[in-house]
Every structure is written in C-alpha cells, then in structure tokens.
CSV table of C-alpha atoms in Angstrom, one decimal:
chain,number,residue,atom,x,y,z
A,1311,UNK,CA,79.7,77.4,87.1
A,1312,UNK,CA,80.3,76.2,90.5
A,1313,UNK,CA,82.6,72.9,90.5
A,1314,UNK,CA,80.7,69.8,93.0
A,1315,UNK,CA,82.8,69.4,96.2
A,1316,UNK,CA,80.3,71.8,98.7
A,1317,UNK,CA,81.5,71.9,102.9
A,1318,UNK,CA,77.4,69.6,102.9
A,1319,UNK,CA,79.3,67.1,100.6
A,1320,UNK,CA,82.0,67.2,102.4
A,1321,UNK,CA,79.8,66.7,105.7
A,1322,UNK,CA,77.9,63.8,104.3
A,1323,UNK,CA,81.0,62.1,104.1
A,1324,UNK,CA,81.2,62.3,100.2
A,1325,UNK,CA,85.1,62.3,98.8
A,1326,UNK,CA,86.8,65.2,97.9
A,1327,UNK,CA,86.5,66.7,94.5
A,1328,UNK,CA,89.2,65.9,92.4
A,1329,UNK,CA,91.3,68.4,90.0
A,1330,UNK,CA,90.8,67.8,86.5
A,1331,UNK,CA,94.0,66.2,84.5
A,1332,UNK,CA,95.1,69.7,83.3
A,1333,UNK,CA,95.6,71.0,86.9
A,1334,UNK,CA,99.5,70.5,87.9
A,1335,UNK,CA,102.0,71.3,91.2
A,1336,UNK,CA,104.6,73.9,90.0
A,1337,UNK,CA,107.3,72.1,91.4
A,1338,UNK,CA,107.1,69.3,89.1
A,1339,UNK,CA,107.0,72.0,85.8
A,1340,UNK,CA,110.1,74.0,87.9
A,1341,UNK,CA,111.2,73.2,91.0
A,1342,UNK,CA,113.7,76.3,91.0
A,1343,UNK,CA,110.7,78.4,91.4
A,1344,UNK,CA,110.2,79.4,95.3
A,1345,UNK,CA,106.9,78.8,97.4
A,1346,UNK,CA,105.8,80.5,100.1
A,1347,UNK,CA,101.8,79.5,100.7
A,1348,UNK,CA,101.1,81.7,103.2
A,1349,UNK,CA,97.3,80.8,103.5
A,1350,UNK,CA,98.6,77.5,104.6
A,1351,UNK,CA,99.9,79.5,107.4
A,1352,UNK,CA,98.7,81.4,110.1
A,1353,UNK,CA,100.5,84.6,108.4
A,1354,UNK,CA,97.7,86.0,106.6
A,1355,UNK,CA,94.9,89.1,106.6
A,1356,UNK,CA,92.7,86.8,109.1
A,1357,UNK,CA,95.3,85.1,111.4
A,1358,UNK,CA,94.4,81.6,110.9
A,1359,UNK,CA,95.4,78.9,108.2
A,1360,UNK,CA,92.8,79.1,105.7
A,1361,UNK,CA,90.4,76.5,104.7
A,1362,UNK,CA,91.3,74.0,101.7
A,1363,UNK,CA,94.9,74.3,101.8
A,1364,UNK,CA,95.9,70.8,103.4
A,1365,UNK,CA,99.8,71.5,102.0
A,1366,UNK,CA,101.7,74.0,101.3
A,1367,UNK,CA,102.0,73.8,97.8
A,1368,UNK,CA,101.4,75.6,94.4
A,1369,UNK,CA,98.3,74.2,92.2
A,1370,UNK,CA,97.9,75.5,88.3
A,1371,UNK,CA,96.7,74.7,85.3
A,1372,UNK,CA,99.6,73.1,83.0
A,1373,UNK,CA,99.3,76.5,80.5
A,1374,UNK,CA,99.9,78.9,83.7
A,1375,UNK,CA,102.9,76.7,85.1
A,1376,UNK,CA,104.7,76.5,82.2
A,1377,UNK,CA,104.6,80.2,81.4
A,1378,UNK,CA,106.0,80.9,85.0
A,1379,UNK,CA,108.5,78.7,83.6
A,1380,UNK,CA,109.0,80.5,81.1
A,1381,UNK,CA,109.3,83.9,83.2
A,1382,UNK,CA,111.6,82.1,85.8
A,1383,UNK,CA,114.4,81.4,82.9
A,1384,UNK,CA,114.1,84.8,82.0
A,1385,UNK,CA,114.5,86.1,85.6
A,1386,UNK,CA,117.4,83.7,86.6
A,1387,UNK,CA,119.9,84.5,84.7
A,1388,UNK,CA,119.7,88.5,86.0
A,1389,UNK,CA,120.1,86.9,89.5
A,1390,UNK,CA,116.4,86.6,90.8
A,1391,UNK,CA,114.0,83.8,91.1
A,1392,UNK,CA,110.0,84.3,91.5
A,1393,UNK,CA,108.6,83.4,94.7
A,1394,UNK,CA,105.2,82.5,94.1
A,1395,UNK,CA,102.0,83.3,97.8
A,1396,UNK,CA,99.0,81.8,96.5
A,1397,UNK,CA,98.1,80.2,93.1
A,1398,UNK,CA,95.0,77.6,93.0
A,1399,UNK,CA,92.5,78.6,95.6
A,1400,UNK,CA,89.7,76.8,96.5
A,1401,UNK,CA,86.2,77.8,96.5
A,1402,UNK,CA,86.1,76.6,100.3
A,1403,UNK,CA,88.9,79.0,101.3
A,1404,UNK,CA,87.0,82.1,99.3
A,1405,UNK,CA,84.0,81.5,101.6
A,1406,UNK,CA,86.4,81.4,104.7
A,1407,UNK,CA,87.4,85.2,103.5
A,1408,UNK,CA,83.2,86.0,103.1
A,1409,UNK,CA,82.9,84.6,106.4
A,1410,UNK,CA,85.5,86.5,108.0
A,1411,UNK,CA,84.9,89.6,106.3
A,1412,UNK,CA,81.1,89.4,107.8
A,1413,UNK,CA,82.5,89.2,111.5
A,1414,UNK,CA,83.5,92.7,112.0
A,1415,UNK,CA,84.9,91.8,115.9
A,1416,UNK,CA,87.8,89.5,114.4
A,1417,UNK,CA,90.3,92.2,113.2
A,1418,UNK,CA,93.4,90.6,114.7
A,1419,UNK,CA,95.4,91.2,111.9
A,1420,UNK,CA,94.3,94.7,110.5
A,1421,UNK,CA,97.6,96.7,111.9
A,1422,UNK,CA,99.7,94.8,109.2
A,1423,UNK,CA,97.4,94.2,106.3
A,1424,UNK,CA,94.6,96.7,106.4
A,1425,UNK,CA,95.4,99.5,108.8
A,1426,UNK,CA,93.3,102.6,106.7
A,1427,UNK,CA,90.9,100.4,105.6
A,1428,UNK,CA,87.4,99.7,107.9
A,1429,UNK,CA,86.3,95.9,107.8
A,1430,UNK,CA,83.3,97.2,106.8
A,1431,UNK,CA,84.4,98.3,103.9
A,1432,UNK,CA,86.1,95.1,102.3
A,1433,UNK,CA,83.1,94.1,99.8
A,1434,UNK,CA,82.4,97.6,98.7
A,1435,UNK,CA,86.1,98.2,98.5
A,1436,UNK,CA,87.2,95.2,96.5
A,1437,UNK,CA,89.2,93.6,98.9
A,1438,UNK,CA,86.9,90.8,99.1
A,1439,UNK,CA,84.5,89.2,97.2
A,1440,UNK,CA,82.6,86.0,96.9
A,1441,UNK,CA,84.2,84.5,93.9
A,1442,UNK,CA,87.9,84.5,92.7
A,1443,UNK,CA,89.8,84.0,89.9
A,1444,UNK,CA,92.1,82.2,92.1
A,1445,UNK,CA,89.8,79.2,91.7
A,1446,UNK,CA,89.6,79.1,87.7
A,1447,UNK,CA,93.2,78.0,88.3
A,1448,UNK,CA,95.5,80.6,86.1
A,1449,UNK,CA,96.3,83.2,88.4
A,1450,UNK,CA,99.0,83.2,90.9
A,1451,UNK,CA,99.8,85.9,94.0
A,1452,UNK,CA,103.7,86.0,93.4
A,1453,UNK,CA,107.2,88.2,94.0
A,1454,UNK,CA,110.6,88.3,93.0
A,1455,UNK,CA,113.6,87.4,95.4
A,1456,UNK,CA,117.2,87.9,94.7
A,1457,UNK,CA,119.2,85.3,94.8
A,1458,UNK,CA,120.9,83.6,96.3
A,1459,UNK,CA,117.5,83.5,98.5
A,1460,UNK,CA,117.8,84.6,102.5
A,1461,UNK,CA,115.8,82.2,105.0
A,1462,UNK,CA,112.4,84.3,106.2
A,1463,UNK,CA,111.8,83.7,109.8
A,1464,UNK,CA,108.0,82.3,110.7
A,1465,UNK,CA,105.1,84.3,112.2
A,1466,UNK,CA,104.1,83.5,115.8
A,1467,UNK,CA,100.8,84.3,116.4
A,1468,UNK,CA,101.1,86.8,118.7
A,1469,UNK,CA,103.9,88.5,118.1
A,1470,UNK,CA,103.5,92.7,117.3
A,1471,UNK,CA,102.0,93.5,113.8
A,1472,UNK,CA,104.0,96.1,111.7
A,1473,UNK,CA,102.1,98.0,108.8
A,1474,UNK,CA,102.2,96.5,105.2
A,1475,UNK,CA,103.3,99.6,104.0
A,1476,UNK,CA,106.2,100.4,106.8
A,1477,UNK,CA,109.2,100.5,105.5
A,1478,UNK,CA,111.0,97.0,104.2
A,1479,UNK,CA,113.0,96.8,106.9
A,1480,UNK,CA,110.8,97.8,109.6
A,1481,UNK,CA,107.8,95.3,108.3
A,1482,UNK,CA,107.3,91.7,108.6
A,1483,UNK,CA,110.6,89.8,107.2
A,1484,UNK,CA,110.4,88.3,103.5
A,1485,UNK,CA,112.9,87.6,101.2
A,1486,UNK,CA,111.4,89.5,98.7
A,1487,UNK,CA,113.1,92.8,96.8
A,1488,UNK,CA,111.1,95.5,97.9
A,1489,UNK,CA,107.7,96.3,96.6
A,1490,UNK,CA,107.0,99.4,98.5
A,1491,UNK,CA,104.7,97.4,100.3
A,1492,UNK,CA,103.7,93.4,102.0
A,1493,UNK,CA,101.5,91.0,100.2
A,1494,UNK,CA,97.9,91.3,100.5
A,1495,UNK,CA,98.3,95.0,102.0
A,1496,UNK,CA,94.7,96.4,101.7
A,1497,UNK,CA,95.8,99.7,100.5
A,1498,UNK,CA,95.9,102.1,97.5
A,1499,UNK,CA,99.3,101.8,97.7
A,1500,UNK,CA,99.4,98.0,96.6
A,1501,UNK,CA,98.2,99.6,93.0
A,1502,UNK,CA,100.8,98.6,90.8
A,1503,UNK,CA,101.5,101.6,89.1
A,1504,UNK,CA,100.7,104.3,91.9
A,1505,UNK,CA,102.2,107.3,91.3
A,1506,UNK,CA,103.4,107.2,94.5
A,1507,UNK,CA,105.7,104.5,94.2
A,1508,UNK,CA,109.0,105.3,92.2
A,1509,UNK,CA,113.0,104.6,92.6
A,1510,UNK,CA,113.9,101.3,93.0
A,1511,UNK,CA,110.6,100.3,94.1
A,1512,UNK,CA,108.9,100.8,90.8
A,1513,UNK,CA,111.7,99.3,89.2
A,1514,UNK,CA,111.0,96.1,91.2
A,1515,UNK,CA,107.1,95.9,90.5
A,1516,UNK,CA,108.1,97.1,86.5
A,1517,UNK,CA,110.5,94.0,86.7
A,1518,UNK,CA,107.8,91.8,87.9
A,1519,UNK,CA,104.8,93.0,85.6
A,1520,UNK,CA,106.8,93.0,82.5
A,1521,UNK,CA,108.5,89.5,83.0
A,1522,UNK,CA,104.9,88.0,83.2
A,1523,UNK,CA,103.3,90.5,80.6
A,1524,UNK,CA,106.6,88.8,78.2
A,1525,UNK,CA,105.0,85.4,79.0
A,1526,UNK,CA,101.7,86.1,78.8
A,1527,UNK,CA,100.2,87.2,82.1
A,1528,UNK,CA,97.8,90.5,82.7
A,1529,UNK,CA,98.3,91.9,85.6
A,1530,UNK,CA,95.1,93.2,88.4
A,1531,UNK,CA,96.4,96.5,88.2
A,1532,UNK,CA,94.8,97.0,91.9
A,1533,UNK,CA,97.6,94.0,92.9
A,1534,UNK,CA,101.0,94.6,92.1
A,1535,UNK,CA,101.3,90.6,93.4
A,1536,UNK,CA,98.7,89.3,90.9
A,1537,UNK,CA,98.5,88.3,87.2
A,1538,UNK,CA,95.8,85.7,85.4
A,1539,UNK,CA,97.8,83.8,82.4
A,1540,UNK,CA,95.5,84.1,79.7
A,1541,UNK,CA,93.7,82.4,77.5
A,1542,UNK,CA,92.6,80.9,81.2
A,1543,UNK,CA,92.1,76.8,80.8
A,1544,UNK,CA,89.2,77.1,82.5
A,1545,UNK,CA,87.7,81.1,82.4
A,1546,UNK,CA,84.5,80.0,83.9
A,1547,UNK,CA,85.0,77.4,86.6
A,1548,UNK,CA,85.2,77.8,89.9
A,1549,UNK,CA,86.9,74.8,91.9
A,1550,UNK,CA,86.6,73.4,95.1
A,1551,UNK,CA,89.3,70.5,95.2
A,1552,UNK,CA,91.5,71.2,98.3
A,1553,UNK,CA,95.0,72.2,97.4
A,1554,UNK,CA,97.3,68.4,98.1
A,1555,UNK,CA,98.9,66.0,96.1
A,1556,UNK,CA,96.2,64.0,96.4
A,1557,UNK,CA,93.8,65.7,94.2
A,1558,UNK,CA,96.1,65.8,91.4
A,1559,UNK,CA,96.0,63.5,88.7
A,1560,UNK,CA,99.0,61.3,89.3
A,1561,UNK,CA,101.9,61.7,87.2
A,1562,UNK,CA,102.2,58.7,84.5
C-alpha cells in the first residue's frame, strides 16, 4: 500500500505526510553511530541531491534502530563503529531513481558507480526498481569504519570519477575499511559473498553481515551494504514523508 503524500499533493499545496509515531532519528537511539547520507549529497549514482531528503539524517523504525544499537555495542569494543549511507527512503526519492533511470543521456556519474553496466539495463538488471524496501522503513545502506574515524573529504561536482571497484586507495575517499568495492557500485562484484572477493576484504563484509545477522538483520545478498531488520514494523508500506526532523513525532 502506497502511504498519501503524492509530488500532486504536494503541488496543491497540501502538508507533508507525516511519519507514524514508531519511525525514529538514529541519533537519538545512538548517537555514536556515524552518518553519512549521501543522497542528501550530490555524491551519488545520478549526480544530484535526491529528492525527499531535506537533512541529512538517518530515519527508522524504533525495532531497526535499536538493533543497530545493538550491533554498534558489539562492534565498538573491537575498535569499529558502523557508518550508516541511506536508511528511510522516501517514496519521492525512488521515483527520482525511475526518472533517471528512463533518461539514458544523463550518465554523468556511470565511471564511478556503474562503469560495465549499460543504463539500459538498470530495471532488467536490478539496480533499479520502482518500489523499495528502503521506504517500509527497516532497512539501512551501511559500513564499518575503524576507529578512531578519519575526516572524508566532499565531492565537487566536477571533479574526475574513479571506478567503484578501483582499488581503496585509488577510489573516491571514505572512511570506511575496505569492501572491495564503493557504495552503490552497480556491479557483480558488490555481491556479498562473491567468490572473487577474499583476504581482508571478505573478512570486512563477513564482519559486517554477521554483526547484523547476530541482531537480527538479513542481508540482500546482491548488496554487501544492505540488510532489512526483520520482523519489518511495517512489511507492506511504502512511505512518502520527507526525511527531516520535522516529520518525526516529537520526542515527549
């Protein structure tokens, strides 16, 4: 079921939808836990800060915070912290991907996140699709950092694209131990358990899947970054409230 809180709404001048009471910010369940929004940025598979994300902040259901809790007091103490991409993700922003997918002349960004892959391809390979779990509200695009946590420098539009899968150092900058390859890469090799991935490597993604499998999180085995907390709060809603304080429930 589709949540109320259409762009037509919105263009009647209707408010914004509002999260229900059991949506929360992760930094007010653990504020150790890193953020790092990047479609709030310009840094992303289509070059431009996506729609619905009006701050840069991490949105979940209560259940799905407190379990990365619960996997951040596990990781600490080894010397990491989990640095979280994208959790809550409005319906708005998955129909910014759609429309960009559709415009096959907009491939600004394709020599860092999808340099095998034809834009044509996206929908028939996966990489895109009209409805996300993101939106139910329990699942989270997240890493691992060691700490203490190095500053990432910004991305200037503009500046030259790397491949996601180039080596750590020779890719774009993130504090993150290395996965073999970047967030969002649009490759084969972003499969968590490909069999080309081994050493440390593995050994990082291992780290990472069985922390959250511990707390209660199933991994998209296609996504070494992504893992739904189940049982999901809300397994068959898809939201549209932006991602802001404001369309939180205030605290009591």
């Amino acid at each position: 079921t589709a949540a109320p809180g259409t762009a037509q709404a919105q263009a009647q001048g209707k408010p914004e939808p509002r999260a229900p009471k059991e949506f929360v910010a992760l930094r007010d369940v653990d504020k150790t836990i890193l953020e790092e929004i990047r479609y709030f940025t310009p840094y992303n598979f289509i070059g431009d800060p996506i729609d619905g994300y009006k701050q840069p902040m991490c949105v979940l259901t209560r259940a799905a915070a407190e379990a990365l809790r619960d996997a951040q007091a596990e990781l600490r103490p080894k010397g990491y912290t989990l640095k979280v991409y994208d959790c809550y993700r409005p319906q708005r922003a998955v129909n910014h991907f759609v429309r960009w997918a559709q415009d096959l002349d907009d491939q600004r960004m394709k020599a860092d996140f999808y340099p095998r892959i034809d834009k044509s391809t996206l929908f028939d390979d996966g990489y895109i699709a009209e409805r996300s779990g993101h939106s139910r509200g329990s699942t989270v695009d997240l890493t691992i950092v060691k700490l203490p946590a190095r500053p990432t420098k910004p991305y200037t539009p503009g500046q030259k694209l790397v491949s996601c899968f180039a080596p750590q150092d020779e890719r774009f900058p993130d504090n993150s131990v290395d996965m073999a390859t970047g967030y969002d890469c649009f490759d084969t090799l972003s499969h968590t358990l490909d069999p080309r991935i081994v050493g440390k490597q593995r050994a990082n993604r291992l780290l990472l899947k069985n922390t959250l499998e511990d707390v209660g999180f199933v991994n998209y085995e296609n996504e070494w970054w992504h893992f739904t907390y189940r049982p999901e709060t809300f397994p068959d809603t898809y939201f549209d409230f932006p991602v802001s304080r404001d369309s939180l429930v205030p605290r009591s």
